[in-house]
Coordinates of N, CA, C and O in Angstrom, one line a residue:
X9 N 111.8 -7.1 -120.9 CA 111.6 -5.8 -121.5 C 110.3 -5.8 -122.4 O 109.6 -4.8 -122.3
X10 N 110.1 -6.8 -123.2 CA 109.0 -6.8 -124.1 C 107.7 -6.8 -123.3 O 106.7 -6.1 -123.7
X11 N 107.6 -7.5 -122.2 CA 106.4 -7.6 -121.4 C 106.1 -6.2 -120.8 O 105.0 -5.8 -120.8
X12 N 107.1 -5.5 -120.3 CA 106.9 -4.2 -119.8 C 106.4 -3.3 -120.9 O 105.5 -2.5 -120.7
X13 N 106.9 -3.4 -122.1 CA 106.5 -2.6 -123.2 C 105.0 -2.9 -123.5 O 104.2 -2.0 -123.8
X14 N 104.6 -4.2 -123.5 CA 103.2 -4.5 -123.7 C 102.3 -3.9 -122.6 O 101.2 -3.4 -122.9
X15 N 102.7 -3.9 -121.4 CA 101.9 -3.3 -120.3 C 101.8 -1.8 -120.5 O 100.7 -1.3 -120.2
X16 N 102.9 -1.2 -120.9 CA 102.8 0.2 -121.1 C 102.0 0.6 -122.3 O 101.2 1.5 -122.3
X17 N 102.1 -0.2 -123.3 CA 101.3 0.0 -124.5 C 99.8 -0.2 -124.2 O 98.9 0.6 -124.6
X18 N 99.5 -1.1 -123.3 CA 98.1 -1.3 -122.9 C 97.6 -0.1 -122.1 O 96.5 0.3 -122.3
X19 N 98.4 0.4 -121.3 CA 98.1 1.6 -120.5 C 97.8 2.8 -121.4 O 96.9 3.6 -121.2
X20 N 98.7 3.0 -122.4 CA 98.5 4.1 -123.4 C 97.2 3.9 -124.1 O 96.4 4.9 -124.3
X21 N 96.9 2.7 -124.5 CA 95.6 2.4 -125.2 C 94.4 2.7 -124.3 O 93.4 3.2 -124.8
X22 N 94.5 2.4 -123.0 CA 93.4 2.7 -122.1 C 93.3 4.2 -122.0 O 92.1 4.7 -122.0
X23 N 94.3 4.9 -122.0 CA 94.3 6.4 -121.9 C 93.6 7.0 -123.1 O 92.9 7.9 -123.1
X24 N 93.9 6.3 -124.3 CA 93.3 6.8 -125.5 C 91.9 6.2 -125.8 O 91.4 6.4 -126.9
X25 N 91.4 5.4 -124.9 CA 90.1 4.8 -124.9 C 90.0 3.8 -126.1 O 89.0 3.8 -126.8
X26 N 91.1 3.1 -126.3 CA 91.1 2.0 -127.4 C 91.1 0.7 -126.6 O 92.2 0.0 -126.5
X27 N 89.9 0.3 -126.2 CA 89.8 -0.9 -125.3 C 90.3 -2.2 -126.0 O 90.9 -3.1 -125.4
X28 N 89.9 -2.4 -127.3 CA 90.3 -3.6 -128.0 C 91.8 -3.7 -128.2 O 92.3 -4.8 -127.9
X29 N 92.5 -2.7 -128.5 CA 93.9 -2.7 -128.6 C 94.6 -2.9 -127.3 O 95.6 -3.6 -127.2
X30 N 94.0 -2.3 -126.2 CA 94.5 -2.5 -124.9 C 94.4 -4.0 -124.5 O 95.4 -4.5 -124.0
X31 N 93.3 -4.6 -124.6 CA 93.1 -6.0 -124.2 C 94.0 -6.9 -125.1 O 94.4 -7.9 -124.6
X32 N 94.2 -6.5 -126.3 CA 95.0 -7.4 -127.2 C 96.5 -7.4 -126.6 O 97.1 -8.4 -126.6
X33 N 97.0 -6.2 -126.3 CA 98.3 -6.1 -125.7 C 98.4 -6.9 -124.4 O 99.4 -7.6 -124.2
X34 N 97.4 -6.8 -123.6 CA 97.4 -7.6 -122.3 C 97.4 -9.1 -122.6 O 98.2 -9.9 -122.0
X35 N 96.6 -9.5 -123.5 CA 96.4 -10.9 -123.8 C 97.7 -11.5 -124.5 O 98.1 -12.7 -124.3
X36 N 98.4 -10.7 -125.3 CA 99.6 -11.2 -125.9 C 100.6 -11.4 -124.7 O 101.3 -12.4 -124.7
X37 N 100.6 -10.5 -123.8 CA 101.5 -10.7 -122.6 C 101.1 -11.9 -121.8 O 102.0 -12.7 -121.3
X38 N 99.8 -12.2 -121.6 CA 99.4 -13.4 -120.9 C 99.7 -14.7 -121.6 O 100.2 -15.6 -121.0
X39 N 99.5 -14.7 -122.9 CA 99.7 -15.9 -123.7 C 101.2 -16.2 -123.9 O 101.6 -17.3 -124.1
X40 N 102.0 -15.2 -123.8 CA 103.5 -15.4 -123.9 C 104.1 -15.8 -122.6 O 104.9 -16.7 -122.5
X41 N 103.7 -15.1 -121.5 CA 104.2 -15.3 -120.2 C 103.2 -14.9 -119.2 O 102.6 -13.9 -119.3
X42 N 102.9 -15.7 -118.2 CA 101.8 -15.6 -117.3 C 101.9 -14.2 -116.6 O 100.9 -13.7 -116.1
X43 N 103.1 -13.6 -116.5 CA 103.2 -12.3 -115.8 C 102.4 -11.2 -116.4 O 102.1 -10.2 -115.8
X44 N 102.0 -11.4 -117.7 CA 101.2 -10.4 -118.4 C 99.8 -10.2 -117.7 O 99.1 -9.2 -118.0
X45 N 99.4 -11.1 -116.8 CA 98.2 -11.0 -116.1 C 98.1 -9.7 -115.3 O 97.0 -9.3 -114.9
X46 N 99.3 -9.2 -115.0 CA 99.3 -7.9 -114.2 C 98.6 -6.8 -115.0 O 98.0 -5.9 -114.3
X47 N 98.6 -6.9 -116.3 CA 97.9 -5.9 -117.1 C 96.4 -5.8 -116.8 O 95.7 -4.8 -117.0
X48 N 95.8 -6.9 -116.2 CA 94.4 -6.8 -115.9 C 94.1 -5.9 -114.8 O 92.9 -5.5 -114.5
X49 N 95.1 -5.5 -114.0 CA 94.9 -4.5 -112.9 C 94.4 -3.2 -113.5 O 93.9 -2.3 -112.7
X50 N 94.7 -2.9 -114.7 CA 94.3 -1.7 -115.4 C 92.8 -1.6 -115.7 O 92.3 -0.6 -116.1
X51 N 92.1 -2.7 -115.4 CA 90.7 -2.8 -115.7 C 89.9 -1.7 -115.0 O 88.9 -1.1 -115.5
X52 N 90.3 -1.2 -113.8 CA 89.6 -0.2 -113.0 C 89.6 1.1 -113.7 O 88.8 2.0 -113.4
X53 N 90.6 1.4 -114.6 CA 90.7 2.7 -115.3 C 90.0 2.7 -116.6 O 90.1 3.7 -117.3
X54 N 89.4 1.6 -117.0 CA 88.7 1.6 -118.3 C 87.3 2.2 -118.2 O 86.6 1.8 -117.3
X55 N 87.0 3.0 -119.2 CA 85.7 3.6 -119.2 C 84.6 2.7 -119.7 O 83.5 2.5 -119.1
X56 N 84.9 2.0 -120.8 CA 83.9 1.1 -121.4 C 84.2 -0.3 -121.1 O 84.9 -1.1 -121.8
X57 N 83.9 -0.8 -119.9 CA 84.2 -2.1 -119.3 C 83.6 -3.2 -120.1 O 84.2 -4.3 -120.3
X58 N 82.4 -3.0 -120.6 CA 81.7 -4.1 -121.4 C 82.4 -4.4 -122.7 O 82.7 -5.6 -123.0
X59 N 82.8 -3.4 -123.4 CA 83.6 -3.5 -124.6 C 84.9 -4.2 -124.3 O 85.3 -5.1 -125.1
X60 N 85.6 -3.9 -123.2 CA 86.8 -4.5 -122.9 C 86.7 -5.9 -122.6 O 87.4 -6.8 -123.0
X61 N 85.6 -6.3 -121.8 CA 85.4 -7.7 -121.4 C 85.1 -8.5 -122.6 O 85.6 -9.6 -122.9
X62 N 84.1 -8.1 -123.4 CA 83.7 -8.8 -124.6 C 84.8 -9.0 -125.6 O 85.0 -10.1 -126.2
X63 N 85.5 -7.9 -125.9 CA 86.6 -8.1 -126.8 C 87.7 -8.9 -126.3 O 88.4 -9.7 -127.0
X64 N 87.9 -8.9 -124.9 CA 88.9 -9.7 -124.3 C 88.6 -11.2 -124.4 O 89.5 -12.0 -124.7
X65 N 87.3 -11.5 -124.3 CA 86.9 -12.9 -124.4 C 87.1 -13.4 -125.9 O 87.6 -14.5 -126.1
X66 N 86.7 -12.5 -126.8 CA 86.8 -12.9 -128.2 C 88.3 -13.1 -128.6 O 88.6 -14.0 -129.3
X67 N 89.1 -12.1 -128.2 CA 90.5 -12.2 -128.6 C 91.2 -13.4 -127.9 O 92.1 -14.1 -128.5
X68 N 90.8 -13.7 -126.6 CA 91.4 -14.8 -125.9 C 91.1 -16.1 -126.7 O 91.9 -17.0 -126.8
X69 N 89.8 -16.2 -127.1 CA 89.4 -17.4 -127.9 C 90.2 -17.5 -129.2 O 90.7 -18.6 -129.5
X70 N 90.4 -16.4 -129.8 CA 91.2 -16.4 -131.1 C 92.6 -16.8 -130.8 O 93.1 -17.6 -131.6
X71 N 93.2 -16.3 -129.8 CA 94.6 -16.6 -129.4 C 94.7 -18.1 -129.0 O 95.7 -18.7 -129.3
X72 N 93.7 -18.7 -128.4 CA 93.7 -20.1 -128.1 C 93.5 -21.0 -129.3 O 94.2 -22.0 -129.4
X73 N 92.7 -20.6 -130.2 CA 92.4 -21.4 -131.4 C 93.4 -21.2 -132.5 O 93.7 -22.1 -133.3
X74 N 94.1 -20.0 -132.6 CA 95.0 -19.7 -133.7 C 96.1 -20.8 -133.9 O 96.4 -21.2 -135.0
X75 N 96.7 -21.3 -132.8 CA 97.8 -22.3 -133.0 C 97.2 -23.6 -133.6 O 98.0 -24.4 -134.2
X76 N 95.9 -23.8 -133.5 CA 95.3 -25.0 -134.1 C 95.3 -25.0 -135.6 O 95.0 -26.0 -136.2
X77 N 95.6 -23.9 -136.2 CA 95.6 -23.8 -137.6 C 96.8 -24.5 -138.2 O 96.8 -25.0 -139.3
X78 N 97.9 -24.6 -137.5 CA 99.1 -25.4 -138.0 C 99.4 -26.6 -137.1 O 100.4 -27.2 -137.3
X79 N 98.6 -26.9 -136.1 CA 98.8 -28.0 -135.2 C 97.4 -28.6 -134.9 O 96.4 -28.0 -135.1
X80 N 97.4 -29.7 -134.3 CA 96.1 -30.4 -134.0 C 95.6 -29.7 -132.7 O 96.3 -29.3 -131.8
X81 N 94.2 -29.7 -132.6 CA 93.6 -29.2 -131.3 C 94.1 -29.9 -130.1 O 94.3 -29.3 -129.0
X82 N 94.2 -31.2 -130.2 CA 94.6 -32.1 -129.0 C 96.0 -31.6 -128.6 O 96.3 -31.6 -127.4
X83 N 96.9 -31.3 -129.5 CA 98.3 -30.9 -129.1 C 98.3 -29.6 -128.4 O 98.9 -29.4 -127.4
X84 N 97.5 -28.7 -128.9 CA 97.4 -27.3 -128.3 C 96.8 -27.4 -126.9 O 97.4 -26.8 -126.0
X85 N 95.8 -28.2 -126.8 CA 95.1 -28.3 -125.4 C 96.1 -29.0 -124.5 O 96.2 -28.6 -123.3
X86 N 96.8 -30.0 -125.0 CA 97.8 -30.7 -124.1 C 98.9 -29.8 -123.7 O 99.4 -29.8 -122.6
X87 N 99.4 -28.9 -124.6 CA 100.4 -28.0 -124.3 C 100.0 -27.0 -123.2 O 100.7 -26.8 -122.2
X88 N 98.8 -26.5 -123.3 CA 98.3 -25.6 -122.2 C 98.1 -26.3 -120.9 O 98.3 -25.8 -119.9
X89 N 97.6 -27.6 -121.0 CA 97.5 -28.4 -119.8 C 98.8 -28.6 -119.1 O 98.9 -28.5 -117.9
X90 N 99.8 -29.0 -119.9 CA 101.2 -29.2 -119.4 C 101.7 -27.9 -118.8 O 102.4 -27.9 -117.7
X91 N 101.5 -26.8 -119.4 CA 102.0 -25.5 -119.0 C 101.3 -25.1 -117.6 O 102.0 -24.7 -116.7
X92 N 100.0 -25.4 -117.5 CA 99.3 -25.1 -116.2 C 99.9 -26.0 -115.1 O 100.2 -25.6 -114.0
X93 N 100.1 -27.3 -115.4 CA 100.6 -28.2 -114.5 C 102.0 -27.8 -114.0 O 102.4 -27.9 -112.8
X94 N 102.8 -27.3 -114.9 CA 104.2 -26.8 -114.6 C 104.1 -25.7 -113.7 O 104.9 -25.6 -112.7
X95 N 103.2 -24.8 -113.9 CA 103.1 -23.6 -113.0 C 102.6 -24.0 -111.6 O 103.1 -23.5 -110.6
X96 N 101.7 -25.0 -111.5 CA 101.2 -25.5 -110.2 C 102.4 -26.2 -109.5 O 102.6 -25.9 -108.3
X97 N 103.2 -27.0 -110.2 CA 104.3 -27.6 -109.5 C 105.4 -26.6 -109.1 O 105.9 -26.8 -108.0
X98 N 105.6 -25.6 -109.8 CA 106.6 -24.6 -109.4 C 106.1 -23.8 -108.2 O 106.9 -23.5 -107.3
X99 N 104.8 -23.5 -108.2 CA 104.3 -22.9 -107.0 C 104.4 -23.8 -105.8 O 104.7 -23.3 -104.7
X100 N 104.1 -25.0 -105.9 CA 104.2 -26.0 -104.8 C 105.7 -26.0 -104.3 O 105.9 -26.1 -103.1
X101 N 106.6 -26.0 -105.2 CA 108.1 -26.0 -104.8 C 108.4 -24.8 -104.1 O 109.2 -24.8 -103.1
X102 N 107.9 -23.6 -104.5 CA 108.2 -22.4 -103.8 C 107.6 -22.3 -102.4 O 108.1 -21.5 -101.6
X103 N 106.6 -23.1 -102.1 CA 106.0 -23.0 -100.8 C 106.7 -23.7 -99.7 O 106.4 -23.6 -98.5
X104 N 107.8 -24.4 -100.0 CA 108.6 -25.1 -99.0 C 109.5 -24.0 -98.3 O 110.1 -23.2 -99.0
X105 N 109.5 -24.0 -97.0 CA 110.1 -22.9 -96.3 C 111.6 -22.9 -96.5 O 112.2 -21.8 -96.5
X106 N 112.3 -24.0 -96.6 CA 113.7 -24.0 -96.8 C 114.2 -23.7 -98.2 O 115.4 -23.5 -98.4
X107 N 113.3 -23.6 -99.1 CA 113.7 -23.3 -100.5 C 114.0 -21.8 -100.7 O 113.2 -21.0 -100.4
X108 N 115.1 -21.6 -101.2 CA 115.5 -20.2 -101.5 C 115.2 -19.7 -102.9 O 115.7 -18.7 -103.3
X109 N 114.4 -20.5 -103.6 CA 114.0 -20.1 -105.0 C 112.9 -19.1 -105.0 O 112.7 -18.4 -106.0
X110 N 112.1 -19.0 -104.0 CA 111.0 -18.1 -104.0 C 111.4 -16.7 -103.7 O 111.3 -16.2 -102.5
X111 N 111.9 -16.0 -104.7 CA 112.5 -14.7 -104.5 C 111.3 -13.7 -104.8 O 111.2 -13.2 -105.9
X112 N 110.5 -13.4 -103.8 CA 109.4 -12.5 -103.9 C 109.1 -12.0 -102.6 O 109.6 -12.4 -101.5
X113 N 108.2 -11.0 -102.5 CA 107.8 -10.4 -101.2 C 107.1 -11.5 -100.4 O 107.4 -11.7 -99.2
X114 N 106.2 -12.3 -101.1 CA 105.5 -13.4 -100.4 C 106.5 -14.4 -99.8 O 106.4 -14.8 -98.7
X115 N 107.5 -14.8 -100.6 CA 108.5 -15.7 -100.2 C 109.4 -15.2 -99.0 O 109.7 -15.9 -98.1
X116 N 109.7 -13.9 -99.1 CA 110.5 -13.3 -98.0 C 109.7 -13.3 -96.7 O 110.2 -13.8 -95.7
X117 N 108.5 -12.9 -96.8 CA 107.7 -12.8 -95.5 C 107.4 -14.3 -95.0 O 107.5 -14.5 -93.8
X118 N 107.2 -15.2 -95.9 CA 107.0 -16.6 -95.6 C 108.2 -17.2 -94.8 O 108.0 -17.8 -93.8
X119 N 109.4 -16.9 -95.3 CA 110.6 -17.4 -94.7 C 110.9 -16.7 -93.4 O 111.3 -17.4 -92.4
X120 N 110.7 -15.4 -93.3 CA 110.9 -14.7 -92.0 C 110.0 -15.1 -90.9 O 110.4 -15.4 -89.8
X121 N 108.7 -15.2 -91.2 CA 107.7 -15.6 -90.2 C 107.5 -17.1 -90.1 O 107.0 -17.6 -89.1
X122 N 107.9 -17.9 -91.1 CA 107.8 -19.3 -91.0 C 106.4 -19.8 -91.0 O 106.0 -20.8 -90.5
X123 N 105.5 -19.1 -91.7 CA 104.1 -19.4 -91.7 C 103.6 -19.5 -93.2 O 102.9 -18.7 -93.7
X124 N 104.0 -20.6 -93.9 CA 103.6 -20.6 -95.3 C 102.2 -20.9 -95.6 O 101.7 -20.3 -96.6
X125 N 101.4 -21.8 -95.0 CA 100.0 -22.0 -95.4 C 99.2 -20.7 -95.3 O 98.4 -20.4 -96.2
X126 N 99.3 -20.1 -94.2 CA 98.5 -18.9 -93.9 C 98.9 -17.8 -94.9 O 98.0 -17.1 -95.4
X127 N 100.1 -17.5 -95.1 CA 100.6 -16.4 -95.9 C 100.2 -16.6 -97.4 O 100.0 -15.7 -98.1
X128 N 100.2 -17.8 -97.8 CA 99.8 -18.1 -99.2 C 98.4 -17.7 -99.4 O 98.1 -17.1 -100.5
X129 N 97.5 -17.8 -98.5 CA 96.2 -17.4 -98.6 C 96.1 -15.9 -98.6 O 95.2 -15.3 -99.3
X130 N 96.9 -15.2 -97.8 CA 96.9 -13.7 -97.7 C 97.4 -13.1 -99.0 O 96.8 -12.0 -99.4
X131 N 98.4 -13.6 -99.6 CA 98.9 -13.0 -100.8 C 98.1 -13.5 -102.0 O 98.2 -13.0 -103.0

């Protein structure tokens, strides 16, 4: 629910031409759960793309560095590295044709057609 709210908030901020607030909502969603990356699809509706990109880079750096205020930089970097590795492993598990864990359009089409390497590139 909260992620949906952040995406809607981002869309409202885009409508109101508040690019910094919009990218902040998107980045909160991305840093909390990777699905927040869907908010970047709203990029095409932004009038001031340069401001959006530059503020997005700045806020992303801030969000990356902020946890280092109460923890060591090595720990934060290791956490993000482990998180990325976990996502890669989960994706590899989902690409097995007999696995019923991949509950998505891509997984459905992959199981029906039995063509996982090709379809992964298409999606």
